[in-house]
Amino acid sequence: MNLPTITAHQKIVLSLGILLGILVVIAVGYLLAPTLIYDQWIWKYYWGPVVADATGHSVSHNGVVAQEGYTLISEITYGVILVYALYALYKLLKKLDIRIDWYFCLALFPYILFGPVTRVLEDTSYFTEPFVYWFISPLIYFQTAFYVLLFLFLGYYLQKKAFSLKKTLRVLLIVFLFIDGIYTILWVLGFDYGASRIEPWFFCMLSFFAFLPLLYRFLKNQTVTINTVIFSGGLLIVLPCFFLVGRWMAGDQWSSSSGTYITVFWLIIGLISLILGIVALVAWVFRNNERIAVYKHPLNLSMLGGHLIDGITSYISIYDPWHMGLPSYIEKHPASNTLMEVWPPLFPIVKFLLIILVIFVFDVYYKKELERYPRLINLLKIGIFILGVSPGLRDLLRVTMGV
């Protein structure tokens, strides 16, 4: 008996139906047993840790205590959501015929930085309530995804409409000026979002720098691509965050700090650059060997670098092996904490070897089988890169800022 073929439309309807069914079950369960559904499940494993992270200590609701950080259940849940989100993004990009490669990864880089940088600002108690909750995982990832999709659809719309280059640039300029205008109005009205508000003239200057890649592409290549729109939009949201980090490092600190440790920043970046340089050099020397040459590809090196930032920063910040007087940190992830309890350097070593293995599986062992899915494989690589660089960069900035 032949199974019926499911069309793309039916797949979407089925997926939405399953999602709606899950939400209905949760809602009905909450109405019938709020203590079990909310207190013992949603609060304990999901929302409670977010509140605890925002307040900096464990919190209690109806006698149920929630701790900072992830739990095994929340990590599994977020992992499943991430897999489905990546698949949905893959289908969307495929439908829009957007190429997923190293240049697409570069376009996403400001958004990748936005998450860890704003998390560090949250660690400094910068954001006021209720905005602070939007800068704690997993809400920060939903916020970042919204920005990516916003500028992706904007770039796609402008491309599909086939406007002239001058009109396309004019539309983008209006969008940037509109955002500047909204920010200025909110600042004049005294809108309070954080401990140290950015003056409108500084924000407009940062907005100008974010617009420069669009102007550069227009003047040099007479084109404005979707990737450039995404990249400039990302700069628009991440440059103000780096501006605030710069203020902190310059001494304008709005909360307590154990001091800045810029030497740790350069030490970790130096170690990672050295390791990546050795890997790239070996891959170049043996470039005629396909099994080794794949390790010099930019996206593969990015994956490796992202997880080295996470592994090395966690090890150095927690154990302070060179006795630099760093603040006391703890590891929130159960898996990595277990590895470091066995032997502190084991975590970065395992991370390094794991990414080496992932690259080998994708680009060597299953290369022929996966050649038909270049978009999906590159999107998975970008996802793996984000999973490493986001927590790693946050930890690196935390220890650098003495938070």
Short mmCIF file of C-alpha atoms in Angstrom, two decimals:
data_model
loop_
_atom_site.label_atom_id
_atom_site.label_comp_id
_atom_site.label_asym_id
_atom_site.label_seq_id
_atom_site.Cartn_x
_atom_site.Cartn_y
_atom_site.Cartn_z
CA MET A 1 0.00 0.00 0.00
CA ASN A 2 1.41 3.39 -1.02
CA LEU A 3 1.45 6.10 1.59
CA PRO A 4 -0.22 9.38 0.56
CA THR A 5 2.11 12.18 -0.47
CA ILE A 6 2.09 15.19 1.83
CA THR A 7 2.34 18.52 0.04
CA ALA A 8 4.37 21.47 1.32
CA HIS A 9 1.16 23.30 2.27
CA GLN A 10 -0.07 20.29 4.22
CA LYS A 11 3.28 20.07 6.03
CA ILE A 12 2.93 23.70 7.14
CA VAL A 13 -0.66 23.14 8.27
CA LEU A 14 0.37 19.97 10.12
CA SER A 15 3.26 21.73 11.87
CA LEU A 16 1.05 24.65 12.91
CA GLY A 17 -1.59 22.19 14.08
CA ILE A 18 0.91 20.34 16.27
CA LEU A 19 2.18 23.63 17.71
CA LEU A 20 -1.33 24.85 18.40
CA GLY A 21 -2.19 21.48 19.99
CA ILE A 22 0.78 21.72 22.33
CA LEU A 23 -0.20 25.26 23.35
CA VAL A 24 -3.80 24.17 23.97
CA VAL A 25 -2.67 21.23 26.13
CA ILE A 26 -0.44 23.56 28.17
CA ALA A 27 -3.25 26.13 28.55
CA VAL A 28 -5.80 23.52 29.62
CA GLY A 29 -3.26 21.95 31.97
CA TYR A 30 -2.59 25.34 33.54
CA LEU A 31 -6.31 25.94 34.11
CA LEU A 32 -6.81 22.51 35.65
CA ALA A 33 -3.56 22.18 37.62
CA PRO A 34 -1.72 25.56 37.80
CA THR A 35 0.58 24.41 40.59
CA LEU A 36 1.80 21.43 38.59
CA ILE A 37 2.03 23.09 35.16
CA TYR A 38 3.30 26.56 36.10
CA ASP A 39 5.00 26.24 39.49
CA GLN A 40 6.62 22.82 39.07
CA TRP A 41 7.36 23.03 35.34
CA ILE A 42 7.26 26.44 33.62
CA TRP A 43 8.53 28.42 36.61
CA LYS A 44 11.05 25.88 37.85
CA TYR A 45 12.69 25.04 34.53
CA TYR A 46 12.06 28.03 32.22
CA TRP A 47 10.82 31.36 33.56
CA GLY A 48 12.25 31.08 37.08
CA PRO A 49 15.87 30.79 35.85
CA VAL A 50 15.32 33.90 33.69
CA VAL A 51 14.11 35.89 36.73
CA ALA A 52 16.96 34.49 38.82
CA ASP A 53 19.47 35.51 36.16
CA ALA A 54 18.02 39.04 36.09
CA THR A 55 18.17 39.42 39.89
CA GLY A 56 21.53 37.67 40.30
CA HIS A 57 20.34 35.14 42.88
CA SER A 58 17.93 32.24 43.31
CA VAL A 59 14.23 33.14 43.44
CA SER A 60 11.15 31.44 44.82
CA HIS A 61 7.53 31.26 43.71
CA ASN A 62 4.95 29.43 45.85
CA GLY A 63 7.77 27.60 47.56
CA VAL A 64 9.40 26.43 44.30
CA VAL A 65 13.00 27.64 44.08
CA ALA A 66 14.57 28.44 40.70
CA GLN A 67 18.32 28.84 40.23
CA GLU A 68 20.34 30.84 37.76
CA GLY A 69 21.49 29.05 34.63
CA TYR A 70 20.23 26.12 32.64
CA THR A 71 18.75 22.84 33.78
CA LEU A 72 18.98 19.56 31.91
CA ILE A 73 15.29 19.83 30.96
CA SER A 74 15.60 23.41 29.71
CA GLU A 75 18.72 22.59 27.69
CA ILE A 76 16.92 19.71 25.99
CA THR A 77 13.88 21.90 25.32
CA TYR A 78 15.92 24.76 23.89
CA GLY A 79 17.93 22.29 21.85
CA VAL A 80 14.75 20.91 20.25
CA ILE A 81 13.49 24.45 19.57
CA LEU A 82 16.83 25.34 18.00
CA VAL A 83 16.68 22.34 15.65
CA TYR A 84 13.17 23.23 14.50
CA ALA A 85 14.09 26.93 14.17
CA LEU A 86 17.12 26.09 12.02
CA TYR A 87 14.99 23.84 9.82
CA ALA A 88 12.33 26.53 9.42
CA LEU A 89 15.00 29.10 8.58
CA TYR A 90 16.52 26.69 6.07
CA LYS A 91 13.16 26.22 4.34
CA LEU A 92 12.59 29.99 4.32
CA LEU A 93 16.00 30.79 2.82
CA LYS A 94 15.56 28.04 0.26
CA LYS A 95 12.16 29.42 -0.74
CA LEU A 96 13.60 32.94 -1.05
CA ASP A 97 16.56 31.49 -2.98
CA ILE A 98 19.09 33.08 -0.62
CA ARG A 99 22.50 31.47 -0.73
CA ILE A 100 23.88 30.27 2.61
CA ASP A 101 27.66 30.51 2.55
CA TRP A 102 30.57 32.28 4.23
CA TYR A 103 29.30 35.70 3.07
CA PHE A 104 25.88 35.04 4.58
CA CYS A 105 27.64 34.13 7.84
CA LEU A 106 29.51 37.45 7.70
CA ALA A 107 26.19 39.24 7.17
CA LEU A 108 24.86 37.58 10.33
CA PHE A 109 27.98 38.36 12.36
CA PRO A 110 26.66 41.62 13.96
CA TYR A 111 23.59 39.73 15.20
CA ILE A 112 25.79 36.93 16.51
CA LEU A 113 27.70 39.58 18.48
CA PHE A 114 24.49 41.29 19.65
CA GLY A 115 23.47 38.39 21.87
CA PRO A 116 26.62 38.04 24.02
CA VAL A 117 27.32 41.79 24.16
CA THR A 118 23.83 42.63 25.44
CA ARG A 119 24.03 39.70 27.88
CA VAL A 120 27.18 41.24 29.32
CA LEU A 121 25.40 44.59 29.62
CA GLU A 122 22.63 42.76 31.49
CA ASP A 123 25.30 41.27 33.77
CA THR A 124 26.36 44.82 34.64
CA SER A 125 22.75 45.60 35.70
CA TYR A 126 22.46 48.05 32.82
CA PHE A 127 18.87 47.37 31.73
CA THR A 128 15.85 48.40 33.77
CA GLU A 129 12.77 46.23 34.26
CA PRO A 130 10.94 44.93 32.33
CA PHE A 131 13.47 45.33 29.46
CA VAL A 132 16.09 43.30 31.32
CA TYR A 133 14.20 40.05 30.68
CA TRP A 134 14.53 40.51 26.91
CA PHE A 135 18.31 40.32 27.22
CA ILE A 136 18.45 36.96 28.98
CA SER A 137 18.42 33.66 27.10
CA PRO A 138 16.28 32.35 25.57
CA LEU A 139 14.38 35.64 25.01
CA ILE A 140 17.50 37.31 23.63
CA TYR A 141 17.61 34.71 20.85
CA PHE A 142 13.99 35.38 19.87
CA GLN A 143 14.74 39.10 19.82
CA THR A 144 17.82 38.58 17.64
CA ALA A 145 15.91 36.32 15.25
CA PHE A 146 13.28 39.07 14.87
CA TYR A 147 15.94 41.61 13.84
CA VAL A 148 17.51 39.18 11.36
CA LEU A 149 14.17 38.41 9.72
CA LEU A 150 13.22 42.09 9.67
CA PHE A 151 16.25 43.16 7.63
CA LEU A 152 16.25 39.95 5.58
CA PHE A 153 12.69 40.61 4.41
CA LEU A 154 13.53 44.27 3.83
CA GLY A 155 16.47 43.35 1.61
CA TYR A 156 14.44 40.70 -0.20
CA TYR A 157 11.55 43.11 -0.78
CA LEU A 158 13.84 45.76 -2.25
CA GLN A 159 15.51 43.20 -4.47
CA LYS A 160 12.24 41.67 -5.65
CA LYS A 161 10.76 45.08 -6.48
CA ALA A 162 13.79 45.68 -8.71
CA PHE A 163 14.05 49.33 -7.75
CA SER A 164 16.85 51.39 -9.20
CA LEU A 165 19.98 51.43 -7.06
CA LYS A 166 19.44 55.08 -6.13
CA LYS A 167 15.85 54.42 -5.06
CA THR A 168 16.90 51.32 -3.10
CA LEU A 169 19.57 53.32 -1.26
CA ARG A 170 17.07 56.14 -0.67
CA VAL A 171 14.56 53.72 0.89
CA LEU A 172 17.24 52.27 3.17
CA LEU A 173 18.37 55.76 4.16
CA ILE A 174 14.78 56.65 5.07
CA VAL A 175 14.54 53.49 7.22
CA PHE A 176 17.75 54.38 9.09
CA LEU A 177 16.68 58.02 9.54
CA PHE A 178 13.27 56.86 10.77
CA ILE A 179 14.92 54.69 13.43
CA ASP A 180 17.17 57.62 14.42
CA GLY A 181 14.12 59.87 14.67
CA ILE A 182 12.16 57.40 16.82
CA TYR A 183 15.14 57.01 19.15
CA THR A 184 15.56 60.79 19.45
CA ILE A 185 11.88 61.27 20.30
CA LEU A 186 12.04 58.56 22.97
CA TRP A 187 15.19 60.14 24.44
CA VAL A 188 13.56 63.59 24.59
CA LEU A 189 10.51 62.06 26.31
CA GLY A 190 12.82 60.56 28.93
CA PHE A 191 12.28 56.93 27.95
CA ASP A 192 14.29 54.97 30.52
CA TYR A 193 15.73 51.69 29.26
CA GLY A 194 19.09 51.53 30.96
CA ALA A 195 21.53 52.96 33.49
CA SER A 196 23.45 55.08 30.97
CA ARG A 197 21.41 56.31 28.03
CA ILE A 198 23.09 57.01 24.71
CA GLU A 199 22.70 60.61 23.58
CA PRO A 200 20.89 61.03 20.22
CA TRP A 201 23.91 62.54 18.47
CA PHE A 202 26.01 59.53 19.40
CA PHE A 203 23.26 57.18 18.27
CA CYS A 204 22.97 59.00 14.92
CA MET A 205 26.73 58.82 14.47
CA LEU A 206 26.68 55.06 15.11
CA SER A 207 23.75 54.79 12.68
CA PHE A 208 25.87 56.56 10.05
CA PHE A 209 28.69 54.03 10.53
CA ALA A 210 26.14 51.22 10.18
CA PHE A 211 24.95 52.73 6.89
CA LEU A 212 28.46 52.95 5.42
CA PRO A 213 28.59 49.33 4.10
CA LEU A 214 25.48 50.04 2.03
CA LEU A 215 27.00 53.24 0.70
CA TYR A 216 30.31 51.51 0.01
CA ARG A 217 28.67 48.71 -2.00
CA PHE A 218 26.67 51.28 -3.94
CA LEU A 219 29.65 53.48 -4.83
CA LYS A 220 32.16 50.69 -5.56
CA ASN A 221 30.08 47.88 -7.07
CA GLN A 222 26.89 49.70 -8.05
CA THR A 223 24.83 47.14 -6.16
CA VAL A 224 23.05 46.62 -2.86
CA THR A 225 22.71 42.95 -1.90
CA ILE A 226 20.48 41.25 0.66
CA ASN A 227 23.60 40.32 2.64
CA THR A 228 24.65 43.98 2.80
CA VAL A 229 21.20 45.02 4.03
CA ILE A 230 21.30 42.33 6.71
CA PHE A 231 24.85 43.31 7.72
CA SER A 232 24.13 47.04 8.00
CA GLY A 233 20.92 46.36 9.93
CA GLY A 234 22.93 44.24 12.34
CA LEU A 235 25.49 47.00 12.81
CA LEU A 236 22.65 49.38 13.61
CA ILE A 237 21.63 47.31 16.62
CA VAL A 238 25.05 46.11 17.82
CA LEU A 239 27.18 49.28 17.56
CA PRO A 240 25.27 51.07 20.38
CA CYS A 241 25.96 48.01 22.58
CA PHE A 242 29.70 48.18 21.86
CA PHE A 243 29.53 51.92 22.55
CA LEU A 244 28.20 51.15 26.04
CA VAL A 245 30.91 48.51 26.60
CA GLY A 246 33.47 51.16 25.58
CA ARG A 247 32.02 53.58 28.12
CA TRP A 248 32.38 50.95 30.82
CA MET A 249 35.99 50.18 29.87
CA ALA A 250 36.74 53.93 29.82
CA GLY A 251 35.65 54.20 33.45
CA ASP A 252 32.00 55.25 33.18
CA GLN A 253 30.72 52.27 35.19
CA TRP A 254 27.14 52.18 36.45
CA SER A 255 27.57 49.24 38.86
CA SER A 256 30.26 47.53 40.92
CA SER A 257 33.24 45.96 39.18
CA SER A 258 36.34 44.06 40.29
CA GLY A 259 38.38 46.00 37.73
CA THR A 260 39.05 45.59 34.02
CA TYR A 261 41.30 42.83 32.68
CA ILE A 262 42.17 43.80 29.13
CA THR A 263 45.27 41.57 29.30
CA VAL A 264 43.02 38.52 29.69
CA PHE A 265 41.13 39.55 26.56
CA TRP A 266 44.30 39.74 24.46
CA LEU A 267 45.69 36.57 26.04
CA ILE A 268 42.64 34.51 25.09
CA ILE A 269 42.35 36.08 21.63
CA GLY A 270 46.07 35.44 21.13
CA LEU A 271 45.78 31.77 22.13
CA ILE A 272 42.81 31.23 19.84
CA SER A 273 44.53 33.02 16.95
CA LEU A 274 47.62 30.88 17.46
CA ILE A 275 45.63 27.62 17.42
CA LEU A 276 43.60 28.66 14.37
CA GLY A 277 46.78 29.81 12.64
CA ILE A 278 48.40 26.41 13.22
CA VAL A 279 45.30 24.59 11.94
CA ALA A 280 45.10 26.80 8.84
CA LEU A 281 48.86 26.43 8.21
CA VAL A 282 48.71 22.63 8.44
CA ALA A 283 45.67 22.58 6.14
CA TRP A 284 47.48 24.83 3.63
CA VAL A 285 50.69 22.77 3.71
CA PHE A 286 48.67 19.62 3.03
CA ARG A 287 46.22 21.37 0.68
CA ASN A 288 46.55 18.56 -1.84
CA ASN A 289 45.10 16.18 0.74
CA GLU A 290 41.34 16.66 0.62
CA ARG A 291 40.84 15.29 4.14
CA ILE A 292 43.12 17.95 5.61
CA ALA A 293 42.52 20.87 3.23
CA VAL A 294 38.90 21.28 4.41
CA TYR A 295 40.16 22.72 7.70
CA LYS A 296 41.33 25.94 6.04
CA HIS A 297 37.84 26.90 4.83
CA PRO A 298 36.65 30.11 6.57
CA LEU A 299 33.35 28.70 7.84
CA ASN A 300 35.10 25.65 9.33
CA LEU A 301 37.72 27.84 11.01
CA SER A 302 34.89 30.01 12.35
CA MET A 303 33.24 27.00 13.98
CA LEU A 304 36.55 26.01 15.52
CA GLY A 305 37.29 29.55 16.72
CA GLY A 306 33.82 30.04 18.18
CA HIS A 307 34.05 26.95 20.37
CA LEU A 308 37.66 27.66 21.33
CA ILE A 309 36.51 31.04 22.67
CA ASP A 310 33.93 29.23 24.78
CA GLY A 311 36.23 26.46 26.01
CA ILE A 312 39.38 28.48 26.71
CA THR A 313 37.53 31.41 28.30
CA SER A 314 35.56 29.08 30.59
CA TYR A 315 38.74 27.33 31.70
CA ILE A 316 40.78 30.50 32.29
CA SER A 317 38.00 32.54 33.94
CA ILE A 318 36.95 29.75 36.31
CA TYR A 319 40.35 28.32 37.30
CA ASP A 320 42.62 31.36 36.71
CA PRO A 321 45.64 29.11 35.90
CA TRP A 322 48.08 32.06 35.64
CA HIS A 323 46.92 33.65 38.93
CA MET A 324 45.87 36.98 37.42
CA GLY A 325 43.45 37.74 40.27
CA LEU A 326 40.30 37.19 38.23
CA PRO A 327 36.83 37.33 39.81
CA SER A 328 35.30 34.02 40.90
CA TYR A 329 33.16 32.39 38.22
CA ILE A 330 31.21 29.13 38.03
CA GLU A 331 30.07 27.00 35.09
CA LYS A 332 26.28 26.88 34.61
CA HIS A 333 26.12 24.14 31.98
CA PRO A 334 26.02 20.63 33.52
CA ALA A 335 27.95 18.91 30.70
CA SER A 336 30.89 21.32 30.57
CA ASN A 337 31.01 21.51 34.37
CA THR A 338 31.35 17.72 34.55
CA LEU A 339 34.27 17.75 32.09
CA MET A 340 36.15 20.44 34.01
CA GLU A 341 35.59 18.63 37.29
CA VAL A 342 37.40 15.64 35.79
CA TRP A 343 40.31 17.82 34.56
CA PRO A 344 39.96 21.60 34.01
CA PRO A 345 41.64 21.79 30.54
CA LEU A 346 39.52 18.85 29.35
CA PHE A 347 36.62 21.10 28.35
CA PRO A 348 38.47 23.19 25.70
CA ILE A 349 40.29 20.08 24.47
CA VAL A 350 37.03 18.16 24.01
CA LYS A 351 35.49 21.17 22.28
CA PHE A 352 38.42 21.37 19.87
CA LEU A 353 38.34 17.66 19.05
CA LEU A 354 34.55 17.63 18.72
CA ILE A 355 34.54 20.42 16.11
CA ILE A 356 37.41 18.74 14.25
CA LEU A 357 35.24 15.61 14.13
CA VAL A 358 32.14 17.55 13.01
CA ILE A 359 34.08 19.13 10.13
CA PHE A 360 35.43 15.71 9.13
CA VAL A 361 31.94 14.19 9.13
CA PHE A 362 30.40 17.04 7.11
CA ASP A 363 33.16 17.69 4.59
CA VAL A 364 34.93 14.34 4.26
CA TYR A 365 33.13 11.27 5.54
CA TYR A 366 29.64 12.16 4.27
CA LYS A 367 30.71 14.67 1.63
CA LYS A 368 29.12 12.90 -1.34
CA GLU A 369 25.88 12.18 0.50
CA LEU A 370 25.56 15.81 1.65
CA GLU A 371 26.54 17.53 -1.62
CA ARG A 372 22.84 17.91 -2.47
CA TYR A 373 22.20 19.95 0.70
CA PRO A 374 24.78 22.77 0.72
CA ARG A 375 22.34 25.28 2.23
CA LEU A 376 21.39 22.97 5.09
CA ILE A 377 24.98 21.97 5.89
CA ASN A 378 26.22 25.58 5.89
CA LEU A 379 23.28 26.65 8.04
CA LEU A 380 24.10 23.89 10.51
CA LYS A 381 27.71 25.09 10.55
CA ILE A 382 26.58 28.64 11.27
CA GLY A 383 24.36 27.30 14.06
CA ILE A 384 27.29 25.37 15.54
CA PHE A 385 29.44 28.50 15.33
CA ILE A 386 26.78 30.52 17.18
CA LEU A 387 26.46 27.88 19.92
CA GLY A 388 30.16 28.31 20.63
CA VAL A 389 30.88 31.98 20.08
CA SER A 390 27.80 33.36 21.90
CA PRO A 391 28.52 31.98 25.39
CA GLY A 392 32.26 32.25 24.78
CA LEU A 393 32.23 35.94 23.86
CA ARG A 394 29.90 36.73 26.74
CA ASP A 395 32.28 35.07 29.20
CA LEU A 396 35.27 36.78 27.59
CA LEU A 397 33.68 40.23 27.87
CA ARG A 398 32.54 39.54 31.42
CA VAL A 399 36.00 38.72 32.65
CA THR A 400 37.48 41.61 30.64
CA MET A 401 35.01 44.07 32.21
CA GLY A 402 35.41 42.54 35.66
CA VAL A 403 31.70 41.75 35.98
#
